[in-house]
């Protein structure tokens, strides 16, 4: 299934995004650090094999979010892009490696 009870707060969002067919979904930022408050948005990274350009992916993913999802920011990377960022020492790639928490894995 890919969603554990620990991640139940994200279940409605994850269920909505399943039809996008992500490989993995990570939460990062204040929610991953357990520092979120009522004004905090939810920052997600989706890993998906796709040939769409980066900006097109960002537009496309918005169609999958439920209207009542609240403030959710989503970035979509291919497995190769994420791996490349981390390998090259990209600051964002390192941040993701350090703090991102897996909340969905299609293989699980």
Coordinates of C-alpha atoms in Angstrom, one line a residue:
X1 CA 0.0 0.0 0.0
X2 CA 2.8 2.4 0.8
X3 CA 1.1 4.5 3.5
X4 CA 1.7 3.7 7.1
X5 CA -0.4 4.8 10.1
X6 CA 2.4 7.2 11.0
X7 CA 1.7 9.0 7.8
X8 CA -2.1 9.1 8.2
X9 CA -2.1 13.0 8.3
X10 CA -1.0 12.8 4.6
X11 CA -3.4 10.0 3.6
X12 CA -5.9 12.2 1.7
X13 CA -3.2 13.9 -0.3
X14 CA -1.4 10.6 -1.0
X15 CA -4.6 9.0 -2.1
X16 CA -5.3 11.8 -4.5
X17 CA -1.8 11.7 -5.9
X18 CA -1.8 7.9 -6.4
X19 CA -3.5 8.3 -9.8
X20 CA -0.4 10.4 -10.9
X21 CA 1.5 7.1 -10.4
X22 CA 4.5 8.4 -8.3
X23 CA 7.2 6.0 -7.4
X24 CA 7.8 7.7 -4.1
X25 CA 6.5 10.7 -2.2
X26 CA 8.6 12.5 0.4
X27 CA 7.7 15.3 2.9
X28 CA 10.3 17.8 3.7
X29 CA 10.5 21.2 5.4
X30 CA 8.8 22.1 8.7
X31 CA 6.6 19.0 8.6
X32 CA 9.5 16.6 8.2
X33 CA 11.3 18.4 11.1
X34 CA 8.2 18.3 13.3
X35 CA 8.3 22.1 13.5
X36 CA 5.0 22.8 11.6
X37 CA 2.4 25.1 12.9
X38 CA -1.1 26.0 11.7
X39 CA 0.4 28.4 9.1
X40 CA 2.9 25.9 7.7
X41 CA 2.5 24.5 4.2
X42 CA 3.2 20.9 3.3
X43 CA 6.3 20.5 1.1
X44 CA 6.3 17.4 -1.0
X45 CA 8.7 15.8 -3.4
X46 CA 7.4 13.3 -5.9
X47 CA 9.7 10.9 -7.6
X48 CA 8.4 9.7 -11.0
X49 CA 9.7 8.5 -14.3
X50 CA 8.6 11.0 -16.8
X51 CA 9.8 12.8 -19.9
X52 CA 7.9 16.0 -19.3
X53 CA 9.9 19.1 -18.7
X54 CA 10.2 20.2 -15.1
X55 CA 7.8 23.2 -15.3
X56 CA 5.2 21.1 -17.1
X57 CA 5.3 18.6 -14.3
X58 CA 4.6 21.3 -11.8
X59 CA 1.5 22.4 -13.7
X60 CA 0.4 18.8 -14.3
X61 CA 0.6 17.7 -10.6
X62 CA -1.7 20.5 -9.5
X63 CA -4.6 18.8 -11.3
X64 CA -4.3 15.8 -9.0
X65 CA -4.5 17.8 -5.7
X66 CA -7.9 17.9 -4.0
X67 CA -9.3 21.4 -3.7
X68 CA -9.4 21.1 0.1
X69 CA -5.8 20.0 0.4
X70 CA -4.7 23.3 1.9
X71 CA -1.3 24.8 1.2
X72 CA 0.7 22.1 -0.5
X73 CA 3.9 22.7 -2.5
X74 CA 5.0 19.9 -4.7
X75 CA 8.2 19.4 -6.7
X76 CA 8.4 16.5 -9.2
X77 CA 11.8 15.0 -10.0
X78 CA 12.8 11.9 -12.0
X79 CA 14.9 9.3 -10.1
X80 CA 17.9 10.3 -12.2
X81 CA 17.5 14.1 -11.4
X82 CA 17.3 13.5 -7.7
X83 CA 20.3 11.1 -7.8
X84 CA 22.3 13.6 -9.9
X85 CA 21.5 16.5 -7.5
X86 CA 22.6 14.5 -4.5
X87 CA 25.7 13.1 -6.2
X88 CA 26.8 16.6 -7.3
X89 CA 26.5 18.1 -3.8
X90 CA 23.6 20.3 -4.8
X91 CA 22.4 22.2 -1.7
X92 CA 18.8 21.2 -2.2
X93 CA 19.7 17.6 -3.0
X94 CA 21.6 17.5 0.3
X95 CA 18.7 19.0 2.2
X96 CA 16.4 16.4 0.9
X97 CA 18.9 13.6 1.7
X98 CA 19.2 14.9 5.3
X99 CA 15.6 15.8 6.2
X100 CA 13.1 14.3 3.8
X101 CA 10.8 11.6 5.1
X102 CA 9.3 8.9 2.9
X103 CA 5.5 8.9 3.2
X104 CA 4.7 6.8 0.1
X105 CA 6.5 4.1 -1.8
X106 CA 4.7 2.3 -4.6
X107 CA 6.9 -0.8 -4.1
X108 CA 5.9 -1.1 -0.4

